[in-house]
Coordinates of N, CA, C and O in Angstrom, one line a residue:
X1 N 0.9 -1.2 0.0 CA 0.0 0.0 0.0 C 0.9 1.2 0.0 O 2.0 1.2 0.5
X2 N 0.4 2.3 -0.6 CA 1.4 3.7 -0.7 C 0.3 4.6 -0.1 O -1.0 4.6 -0.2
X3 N 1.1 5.4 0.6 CA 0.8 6.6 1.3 C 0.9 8.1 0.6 O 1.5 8.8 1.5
X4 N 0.7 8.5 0.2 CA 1.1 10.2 0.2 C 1.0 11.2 1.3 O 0.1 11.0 2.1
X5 N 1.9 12.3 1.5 CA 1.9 12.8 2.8 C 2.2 14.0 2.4 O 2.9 14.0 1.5
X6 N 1.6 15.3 2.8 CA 2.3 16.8 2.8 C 1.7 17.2 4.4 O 0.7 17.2 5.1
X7 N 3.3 17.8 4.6 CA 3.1 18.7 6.0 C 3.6 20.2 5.6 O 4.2 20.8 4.6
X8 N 3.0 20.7 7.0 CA 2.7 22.2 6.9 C 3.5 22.2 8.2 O 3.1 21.5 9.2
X9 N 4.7 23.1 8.4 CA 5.5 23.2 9.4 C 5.5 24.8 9.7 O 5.0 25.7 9.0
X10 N 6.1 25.1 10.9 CA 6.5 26.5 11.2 C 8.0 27.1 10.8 O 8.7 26.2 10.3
X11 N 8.5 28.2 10.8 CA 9.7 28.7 10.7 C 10.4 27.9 11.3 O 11.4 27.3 10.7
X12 N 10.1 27.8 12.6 CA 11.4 27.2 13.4 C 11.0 25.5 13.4 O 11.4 24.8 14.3
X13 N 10.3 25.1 12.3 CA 10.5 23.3 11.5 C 9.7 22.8 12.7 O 10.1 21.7 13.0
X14 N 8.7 23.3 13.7 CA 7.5 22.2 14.3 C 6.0 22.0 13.0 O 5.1 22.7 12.6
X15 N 6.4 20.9 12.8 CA 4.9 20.4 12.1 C 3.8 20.5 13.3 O 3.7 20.1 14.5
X16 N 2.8 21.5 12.4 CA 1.5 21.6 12.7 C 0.3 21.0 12.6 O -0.6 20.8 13.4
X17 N 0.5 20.4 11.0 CA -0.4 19.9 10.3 C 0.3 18.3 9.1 O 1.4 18.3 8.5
X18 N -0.3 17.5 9.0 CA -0.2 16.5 8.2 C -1.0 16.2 7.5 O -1.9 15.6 8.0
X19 N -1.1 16.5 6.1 CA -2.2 15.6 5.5 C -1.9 14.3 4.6 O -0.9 14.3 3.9
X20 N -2.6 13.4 4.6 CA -2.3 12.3 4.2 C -3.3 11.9 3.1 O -4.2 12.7 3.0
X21 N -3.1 10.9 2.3 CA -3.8 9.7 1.1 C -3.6 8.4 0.7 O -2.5 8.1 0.2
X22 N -4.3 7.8 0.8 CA -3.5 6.3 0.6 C -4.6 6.4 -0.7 O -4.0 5.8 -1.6
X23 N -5.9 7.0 -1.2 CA -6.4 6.4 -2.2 C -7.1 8.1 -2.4 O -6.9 8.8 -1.4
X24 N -7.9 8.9 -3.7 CA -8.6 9.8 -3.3 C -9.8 10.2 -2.4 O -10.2 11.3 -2.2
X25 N -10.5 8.7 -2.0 CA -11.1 8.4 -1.1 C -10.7 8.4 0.2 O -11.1 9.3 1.0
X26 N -10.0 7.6 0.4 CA -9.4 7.4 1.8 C -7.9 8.4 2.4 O -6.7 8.2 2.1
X27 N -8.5 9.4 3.2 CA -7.7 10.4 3.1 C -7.5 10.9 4.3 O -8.0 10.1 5.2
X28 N -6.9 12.0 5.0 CA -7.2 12.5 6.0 C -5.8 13.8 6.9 O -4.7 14.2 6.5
X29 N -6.4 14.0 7.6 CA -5.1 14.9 8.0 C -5.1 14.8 9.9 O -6.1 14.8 10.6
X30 N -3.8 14.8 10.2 CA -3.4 15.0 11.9 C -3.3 16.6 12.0 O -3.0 17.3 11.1
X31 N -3.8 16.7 13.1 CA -3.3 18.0 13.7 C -3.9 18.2 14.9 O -4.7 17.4 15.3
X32 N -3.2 19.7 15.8 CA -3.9 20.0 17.0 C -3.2 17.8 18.0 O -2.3 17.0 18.0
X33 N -4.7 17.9 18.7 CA -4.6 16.3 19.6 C -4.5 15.3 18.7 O -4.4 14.2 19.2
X34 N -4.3 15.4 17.6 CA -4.6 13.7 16.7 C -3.2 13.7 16.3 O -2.6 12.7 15.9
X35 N -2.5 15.0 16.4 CA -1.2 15.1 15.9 C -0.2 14.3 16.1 O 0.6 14.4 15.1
X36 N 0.4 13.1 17.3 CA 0.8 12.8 17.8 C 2.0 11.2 16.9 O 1.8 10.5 15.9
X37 N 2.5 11.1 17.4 CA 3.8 10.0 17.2 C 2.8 8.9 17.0 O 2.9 8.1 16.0
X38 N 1.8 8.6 17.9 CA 1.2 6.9 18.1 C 0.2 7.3 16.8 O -0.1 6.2 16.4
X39 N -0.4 8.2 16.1 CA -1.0 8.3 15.3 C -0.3 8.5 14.1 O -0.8 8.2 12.9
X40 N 0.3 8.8 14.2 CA 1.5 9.2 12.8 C 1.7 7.5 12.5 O 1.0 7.2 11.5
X41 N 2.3 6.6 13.0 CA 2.6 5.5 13.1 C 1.7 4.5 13.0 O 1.8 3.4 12.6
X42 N 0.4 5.3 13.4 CA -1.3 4.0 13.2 C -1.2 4.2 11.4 O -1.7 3.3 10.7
X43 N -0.6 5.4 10.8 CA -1.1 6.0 9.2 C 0.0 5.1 8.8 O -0.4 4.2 8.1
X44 N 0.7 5.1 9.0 CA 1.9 3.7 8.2 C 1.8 1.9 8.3 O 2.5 1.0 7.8
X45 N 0.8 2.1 9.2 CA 0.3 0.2 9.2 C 0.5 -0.2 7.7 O 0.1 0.6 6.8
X46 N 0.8 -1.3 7.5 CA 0.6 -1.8 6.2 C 1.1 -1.0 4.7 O 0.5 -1.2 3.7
X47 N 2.1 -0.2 4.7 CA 2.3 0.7 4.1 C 3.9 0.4 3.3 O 4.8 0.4 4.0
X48 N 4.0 0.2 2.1 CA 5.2 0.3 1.3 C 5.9 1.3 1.4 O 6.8 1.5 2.2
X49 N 5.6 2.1 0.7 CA 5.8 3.5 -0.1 C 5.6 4.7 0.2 O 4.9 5.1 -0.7
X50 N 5.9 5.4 0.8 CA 5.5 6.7 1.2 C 5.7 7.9 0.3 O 6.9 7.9 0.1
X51 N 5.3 8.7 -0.2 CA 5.4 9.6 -1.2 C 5.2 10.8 -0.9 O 4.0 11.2 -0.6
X52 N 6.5 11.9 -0.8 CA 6.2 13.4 -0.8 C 6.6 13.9 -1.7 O 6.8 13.1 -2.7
X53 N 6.8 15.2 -1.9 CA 7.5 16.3 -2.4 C 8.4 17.1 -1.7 O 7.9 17.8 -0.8
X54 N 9.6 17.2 -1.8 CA 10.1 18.6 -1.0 C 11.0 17.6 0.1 O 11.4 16.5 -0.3
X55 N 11.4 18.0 1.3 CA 11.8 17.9 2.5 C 10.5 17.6 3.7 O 10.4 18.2 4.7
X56 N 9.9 16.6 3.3 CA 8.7 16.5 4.4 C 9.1 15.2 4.8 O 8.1 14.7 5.4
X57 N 10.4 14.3 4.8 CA 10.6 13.1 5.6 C 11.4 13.4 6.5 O 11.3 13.4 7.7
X58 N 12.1 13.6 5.9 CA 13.2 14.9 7.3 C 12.4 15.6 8.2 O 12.3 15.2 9.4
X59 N 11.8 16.6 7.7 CA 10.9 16.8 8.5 C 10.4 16.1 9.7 O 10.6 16.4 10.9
X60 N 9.6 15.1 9.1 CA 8.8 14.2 10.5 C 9.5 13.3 10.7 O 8.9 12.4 11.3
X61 N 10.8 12.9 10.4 CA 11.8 12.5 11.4 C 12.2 12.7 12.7 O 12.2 12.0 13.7
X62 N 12.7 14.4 12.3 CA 13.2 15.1 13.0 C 11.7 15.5 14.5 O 11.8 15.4 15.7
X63 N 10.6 15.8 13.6 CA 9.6 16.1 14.5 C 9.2 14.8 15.3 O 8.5 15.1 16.3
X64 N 9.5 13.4 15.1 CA 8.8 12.3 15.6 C 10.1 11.8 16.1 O 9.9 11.0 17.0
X65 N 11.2 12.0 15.9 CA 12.3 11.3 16.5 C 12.2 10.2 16.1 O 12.1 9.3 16.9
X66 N 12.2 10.0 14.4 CA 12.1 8.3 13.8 C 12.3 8.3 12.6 O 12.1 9.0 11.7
X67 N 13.1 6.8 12.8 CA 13.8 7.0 11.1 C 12.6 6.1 10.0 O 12.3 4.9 9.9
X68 N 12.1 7.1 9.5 CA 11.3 6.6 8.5 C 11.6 5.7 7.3 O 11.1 4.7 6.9
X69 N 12.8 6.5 6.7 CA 13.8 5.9 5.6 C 14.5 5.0 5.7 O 15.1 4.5 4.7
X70 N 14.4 4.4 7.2 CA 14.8 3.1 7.9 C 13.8 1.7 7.5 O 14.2 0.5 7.3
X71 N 12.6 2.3 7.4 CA 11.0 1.2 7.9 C 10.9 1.1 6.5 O 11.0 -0.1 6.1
X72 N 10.8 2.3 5.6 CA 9.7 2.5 4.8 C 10.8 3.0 3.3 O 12.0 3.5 3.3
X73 N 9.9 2.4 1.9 CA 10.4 3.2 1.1 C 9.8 4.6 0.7 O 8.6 4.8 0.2
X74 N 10.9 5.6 0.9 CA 10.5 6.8 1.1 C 11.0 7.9 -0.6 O 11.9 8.5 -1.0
X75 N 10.0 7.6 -0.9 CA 10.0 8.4 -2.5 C 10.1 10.5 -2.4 O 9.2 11.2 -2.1
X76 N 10.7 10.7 -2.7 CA 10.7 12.1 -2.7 C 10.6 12.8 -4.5 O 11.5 13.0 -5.3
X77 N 9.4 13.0 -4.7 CA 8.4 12.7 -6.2 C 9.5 14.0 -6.6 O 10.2 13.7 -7.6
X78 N 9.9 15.3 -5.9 CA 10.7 16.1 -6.6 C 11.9 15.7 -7.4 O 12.3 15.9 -8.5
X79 N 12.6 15.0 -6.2 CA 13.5 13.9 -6.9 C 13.5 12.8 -8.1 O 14.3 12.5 -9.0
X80 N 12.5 12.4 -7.9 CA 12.4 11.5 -9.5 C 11.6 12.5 -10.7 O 11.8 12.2 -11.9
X81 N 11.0 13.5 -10.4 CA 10.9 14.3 -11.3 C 12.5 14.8 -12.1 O 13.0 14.6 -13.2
X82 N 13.0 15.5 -11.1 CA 14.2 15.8 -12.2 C 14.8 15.1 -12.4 O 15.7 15.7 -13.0
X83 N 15.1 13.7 -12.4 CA 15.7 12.8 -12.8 C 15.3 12.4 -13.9 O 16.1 12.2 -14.8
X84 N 13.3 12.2 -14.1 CA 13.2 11.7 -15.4 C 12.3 12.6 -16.1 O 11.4 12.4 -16.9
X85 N 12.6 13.6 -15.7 CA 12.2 15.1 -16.4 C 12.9 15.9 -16.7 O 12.5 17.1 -16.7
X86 N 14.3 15.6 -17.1 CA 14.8 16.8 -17.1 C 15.1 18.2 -17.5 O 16.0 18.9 -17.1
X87 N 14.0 18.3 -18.5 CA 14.2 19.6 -19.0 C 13.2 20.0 -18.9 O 12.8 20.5 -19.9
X88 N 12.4 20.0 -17.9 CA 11.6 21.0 -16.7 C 11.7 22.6 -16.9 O 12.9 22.7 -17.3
X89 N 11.2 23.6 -16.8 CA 11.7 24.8 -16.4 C 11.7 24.8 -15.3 O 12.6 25.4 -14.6
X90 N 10.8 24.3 -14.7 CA 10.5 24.5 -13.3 C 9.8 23.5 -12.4 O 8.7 23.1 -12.7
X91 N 10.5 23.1 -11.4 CA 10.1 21.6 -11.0 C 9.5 22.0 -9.1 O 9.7 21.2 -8.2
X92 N 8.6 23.3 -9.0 CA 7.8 23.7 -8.6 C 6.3 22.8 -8.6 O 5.6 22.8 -9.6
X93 N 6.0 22.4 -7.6 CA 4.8 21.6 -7.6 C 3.6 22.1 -8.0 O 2.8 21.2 -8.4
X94 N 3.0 23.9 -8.0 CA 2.5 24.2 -9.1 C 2.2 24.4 -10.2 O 1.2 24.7 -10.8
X95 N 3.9 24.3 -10.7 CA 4.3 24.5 -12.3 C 3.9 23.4 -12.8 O 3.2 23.4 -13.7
X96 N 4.4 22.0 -12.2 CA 3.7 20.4 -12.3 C 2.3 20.1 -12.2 O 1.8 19.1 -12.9
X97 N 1.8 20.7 -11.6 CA 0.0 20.6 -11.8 C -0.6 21.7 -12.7 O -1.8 21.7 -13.0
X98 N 0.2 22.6 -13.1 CA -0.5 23.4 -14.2 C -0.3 22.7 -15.5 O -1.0 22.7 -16.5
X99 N 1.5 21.8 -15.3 CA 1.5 21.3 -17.3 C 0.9 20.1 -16.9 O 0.6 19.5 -18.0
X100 N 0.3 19.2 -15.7 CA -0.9 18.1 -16.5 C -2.4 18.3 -16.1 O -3.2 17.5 -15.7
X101 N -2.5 19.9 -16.3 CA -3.9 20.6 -16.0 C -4.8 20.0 -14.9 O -5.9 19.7 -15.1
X102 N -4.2 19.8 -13.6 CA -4.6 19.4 -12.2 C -4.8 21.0 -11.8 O -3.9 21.9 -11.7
X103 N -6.0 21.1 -11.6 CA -6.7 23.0 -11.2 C -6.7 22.2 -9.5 O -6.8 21.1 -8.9
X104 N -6.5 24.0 -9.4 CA -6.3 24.1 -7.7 C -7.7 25.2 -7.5 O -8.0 26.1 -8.2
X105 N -8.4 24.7 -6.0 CA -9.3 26.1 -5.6 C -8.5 26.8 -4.4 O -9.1 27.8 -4.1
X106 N -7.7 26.7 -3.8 CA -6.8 27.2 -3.3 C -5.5 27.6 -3.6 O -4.7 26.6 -3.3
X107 N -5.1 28.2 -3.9 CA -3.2 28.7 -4.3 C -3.0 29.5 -3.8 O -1.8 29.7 -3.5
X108 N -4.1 30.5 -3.2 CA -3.1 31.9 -2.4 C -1.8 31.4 -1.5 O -0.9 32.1 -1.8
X109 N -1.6 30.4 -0.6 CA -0.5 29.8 -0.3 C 0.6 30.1 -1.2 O 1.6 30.8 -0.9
X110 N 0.4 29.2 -2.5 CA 1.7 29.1 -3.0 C 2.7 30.2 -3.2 O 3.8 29.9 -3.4
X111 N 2.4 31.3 -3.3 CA 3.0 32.6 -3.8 C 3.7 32.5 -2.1 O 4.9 32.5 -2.0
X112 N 2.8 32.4 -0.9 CA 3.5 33.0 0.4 C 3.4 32.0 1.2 O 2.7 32.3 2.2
X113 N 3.8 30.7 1.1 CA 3.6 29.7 1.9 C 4.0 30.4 3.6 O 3.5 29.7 4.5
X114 N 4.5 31.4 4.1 CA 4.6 32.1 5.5 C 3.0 32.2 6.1 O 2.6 31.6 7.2
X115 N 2.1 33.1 5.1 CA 1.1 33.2 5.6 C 0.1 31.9 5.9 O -1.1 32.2 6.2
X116 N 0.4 30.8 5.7 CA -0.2 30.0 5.8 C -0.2 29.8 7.5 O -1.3 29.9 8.1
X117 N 1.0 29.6 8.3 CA 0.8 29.6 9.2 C 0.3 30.3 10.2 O -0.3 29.8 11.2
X118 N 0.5 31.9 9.7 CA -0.6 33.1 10.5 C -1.9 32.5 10.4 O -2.8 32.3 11.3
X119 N -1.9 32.2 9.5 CA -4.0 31.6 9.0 C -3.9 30.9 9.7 O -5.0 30.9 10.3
X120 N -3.1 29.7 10.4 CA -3.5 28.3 10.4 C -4.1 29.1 12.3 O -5.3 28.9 12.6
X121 N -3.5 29.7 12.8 CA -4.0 30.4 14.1 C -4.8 31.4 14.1 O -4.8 32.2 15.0
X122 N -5.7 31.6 13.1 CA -6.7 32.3 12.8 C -7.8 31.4 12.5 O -7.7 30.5 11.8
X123 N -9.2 31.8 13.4 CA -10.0 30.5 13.2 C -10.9 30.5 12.4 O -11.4 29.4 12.0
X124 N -11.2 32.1 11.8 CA -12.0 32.5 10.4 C -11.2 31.5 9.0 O -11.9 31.1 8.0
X125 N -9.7 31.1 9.2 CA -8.8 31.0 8.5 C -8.5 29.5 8.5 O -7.9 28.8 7.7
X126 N -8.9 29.2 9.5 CA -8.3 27.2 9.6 C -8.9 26.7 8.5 O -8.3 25.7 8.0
X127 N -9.9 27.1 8.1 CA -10.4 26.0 7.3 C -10.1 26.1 5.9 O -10.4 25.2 5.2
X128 N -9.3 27.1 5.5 CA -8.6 27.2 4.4 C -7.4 26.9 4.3 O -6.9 26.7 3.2
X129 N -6.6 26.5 5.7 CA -5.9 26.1 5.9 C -5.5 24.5 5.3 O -4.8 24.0 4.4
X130 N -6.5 24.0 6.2 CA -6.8 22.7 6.3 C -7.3 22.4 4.7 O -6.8 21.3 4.3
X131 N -8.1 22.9 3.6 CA -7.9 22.5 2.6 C -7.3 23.0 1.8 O -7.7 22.6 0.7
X132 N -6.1 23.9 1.5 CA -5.1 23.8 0.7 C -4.2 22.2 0.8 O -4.0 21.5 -0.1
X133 N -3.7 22.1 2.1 CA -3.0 20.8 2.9 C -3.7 19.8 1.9 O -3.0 19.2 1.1
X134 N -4.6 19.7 2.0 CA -5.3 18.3 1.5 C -5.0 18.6 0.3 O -4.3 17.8 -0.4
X135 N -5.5 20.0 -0.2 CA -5.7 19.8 -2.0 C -4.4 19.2 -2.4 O -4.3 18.3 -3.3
X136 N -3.0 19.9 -1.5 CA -1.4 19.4 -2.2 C -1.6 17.9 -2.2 O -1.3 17.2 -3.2
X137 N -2.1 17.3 -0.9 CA -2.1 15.5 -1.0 C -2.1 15.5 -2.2 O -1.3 15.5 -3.0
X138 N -3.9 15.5 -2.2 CA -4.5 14.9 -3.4 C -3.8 15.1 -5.2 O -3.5 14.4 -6.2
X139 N -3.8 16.4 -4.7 CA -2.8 16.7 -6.1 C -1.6 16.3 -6.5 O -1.0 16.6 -7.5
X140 N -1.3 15.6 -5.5 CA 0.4 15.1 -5.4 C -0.1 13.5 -5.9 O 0.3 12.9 -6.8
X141 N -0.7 13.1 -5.3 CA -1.4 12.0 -6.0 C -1.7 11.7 -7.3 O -1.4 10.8 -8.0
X142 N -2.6 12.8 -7.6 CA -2.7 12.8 -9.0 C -2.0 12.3 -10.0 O -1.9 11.4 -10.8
X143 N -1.3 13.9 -9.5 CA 0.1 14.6 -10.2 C 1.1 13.4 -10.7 O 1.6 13.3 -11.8
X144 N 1.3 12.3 -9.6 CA 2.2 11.2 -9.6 C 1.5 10.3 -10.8 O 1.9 10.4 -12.0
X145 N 0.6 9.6 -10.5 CA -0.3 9.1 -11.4 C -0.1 9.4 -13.1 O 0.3 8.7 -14.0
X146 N -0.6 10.7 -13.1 CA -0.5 11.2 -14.5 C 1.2 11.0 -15.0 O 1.6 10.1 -15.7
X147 N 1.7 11.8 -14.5 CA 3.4 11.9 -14.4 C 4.4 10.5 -14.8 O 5.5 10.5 -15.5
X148 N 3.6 9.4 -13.9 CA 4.4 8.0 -14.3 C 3.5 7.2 -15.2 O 3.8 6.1 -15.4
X149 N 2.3 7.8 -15.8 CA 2.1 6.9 -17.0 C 2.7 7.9 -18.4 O 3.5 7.4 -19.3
X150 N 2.2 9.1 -18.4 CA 2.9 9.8 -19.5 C 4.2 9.3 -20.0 O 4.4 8.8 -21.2
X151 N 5.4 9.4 -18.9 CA 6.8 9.4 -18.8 C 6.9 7.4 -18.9 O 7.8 6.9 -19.5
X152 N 6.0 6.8 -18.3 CA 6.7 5.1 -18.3 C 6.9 5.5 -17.2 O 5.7 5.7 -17.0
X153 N 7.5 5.8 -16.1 CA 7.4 5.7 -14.9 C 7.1 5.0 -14.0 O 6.1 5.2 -13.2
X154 N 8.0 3.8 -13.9 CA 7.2 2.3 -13.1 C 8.1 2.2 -12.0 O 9.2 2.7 -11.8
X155 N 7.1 1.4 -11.2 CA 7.5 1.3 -9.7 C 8.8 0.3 -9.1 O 9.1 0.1 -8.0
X156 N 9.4 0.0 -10.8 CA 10.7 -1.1 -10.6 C 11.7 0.2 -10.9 O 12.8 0.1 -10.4
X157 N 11.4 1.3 -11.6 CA 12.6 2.1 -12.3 C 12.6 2.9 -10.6 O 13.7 3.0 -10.1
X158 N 11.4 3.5 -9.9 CA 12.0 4.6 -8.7 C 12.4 3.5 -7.5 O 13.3 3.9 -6.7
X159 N 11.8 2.4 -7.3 CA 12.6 1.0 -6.4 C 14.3 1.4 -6.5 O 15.1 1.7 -5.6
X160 N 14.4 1.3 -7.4 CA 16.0 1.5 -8.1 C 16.3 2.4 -8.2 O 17.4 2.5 -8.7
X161 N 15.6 3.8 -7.7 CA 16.8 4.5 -7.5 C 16.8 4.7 -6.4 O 17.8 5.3 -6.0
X162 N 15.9 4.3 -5.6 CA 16.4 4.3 -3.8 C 17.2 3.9 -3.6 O 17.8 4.3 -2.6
X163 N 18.0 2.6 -4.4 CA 19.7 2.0 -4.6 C 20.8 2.9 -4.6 O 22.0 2.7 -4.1
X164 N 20.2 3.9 -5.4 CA 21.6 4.5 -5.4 C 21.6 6.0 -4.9 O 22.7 6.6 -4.9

């Protein structure tokens, strides 16, 4: 089973928020009380593959005190993008959902990912919060989807490059 994961951290790197997908159905996000190490760890039961973008394993390493990259194969999609993308202009995760026409109803984020966090402590504001977070899952999901059939993109070629 594969996971997808995006977190939402502060300046000084405490995760706030997690949102998760194992399917576009089955989905969800930690935060606030649910946020916690024993819950983070209930979301990886049964789980191969973990899939972000960016610096978000490091991240909840660091935040969980655990080696994920130890347990789990840990795909970082920015990474296999430029590897089998290479002539990208821009390997920006909304430049990647605009060339395989994945629309967003939230982006104000993307320009100032800072203010995300003011909002997330604004309560007029949480809830925009909380679905931008999701929409990147989901879109990251997609995004992967589309991305590794276009390209051939199989799950024996990115296996192998965790090898190396």
């Amino acid at each position: 089973m594969d996971i997808y994961i995006d977190c939402e951290w502060t300046l000084d790197q405490d995760v706030f928020l997690i949102g998760y997908a194992y399917t576009l159905r089955k989905k969800g996000q930690l935060y606030d009380k649910t946020l916690t190490k024993r819950n983070f760890l209930k979301l990886l039961d049964g789980v191969e593959f973990v899939f972000i973008y960016g610096p978000d394993i490091g991240q909840l390493e660091k935040h969980f005190g655990i080696n994920l990259r130890g347990k789990y194969k840990c795909i970082n999609l920015l990474k296999i993008f430029r590897r089998y993308l290479p002539e990208l202009p821009s390997y920006k995760l909304s430049a990647l959902e605009e060339m395989f026409g994945i629309k967003r109803t939230t982006a104000q984020y993307k320009r100032n990912i800072f203010t995300l966090f003011e909002d997330w402590h604004n309560p007029k504001k949480r809830r925009l919060c909380l679905k931008y977070n999701m929409e990147d899952v989901i879109n990251l999901l997609i995004l992967k989807k589309k991305a590794f059939a276009e390209y051939h993109i199989t799950r024996a070629k990115y296996s192998r490059s965790l090898l190396r």
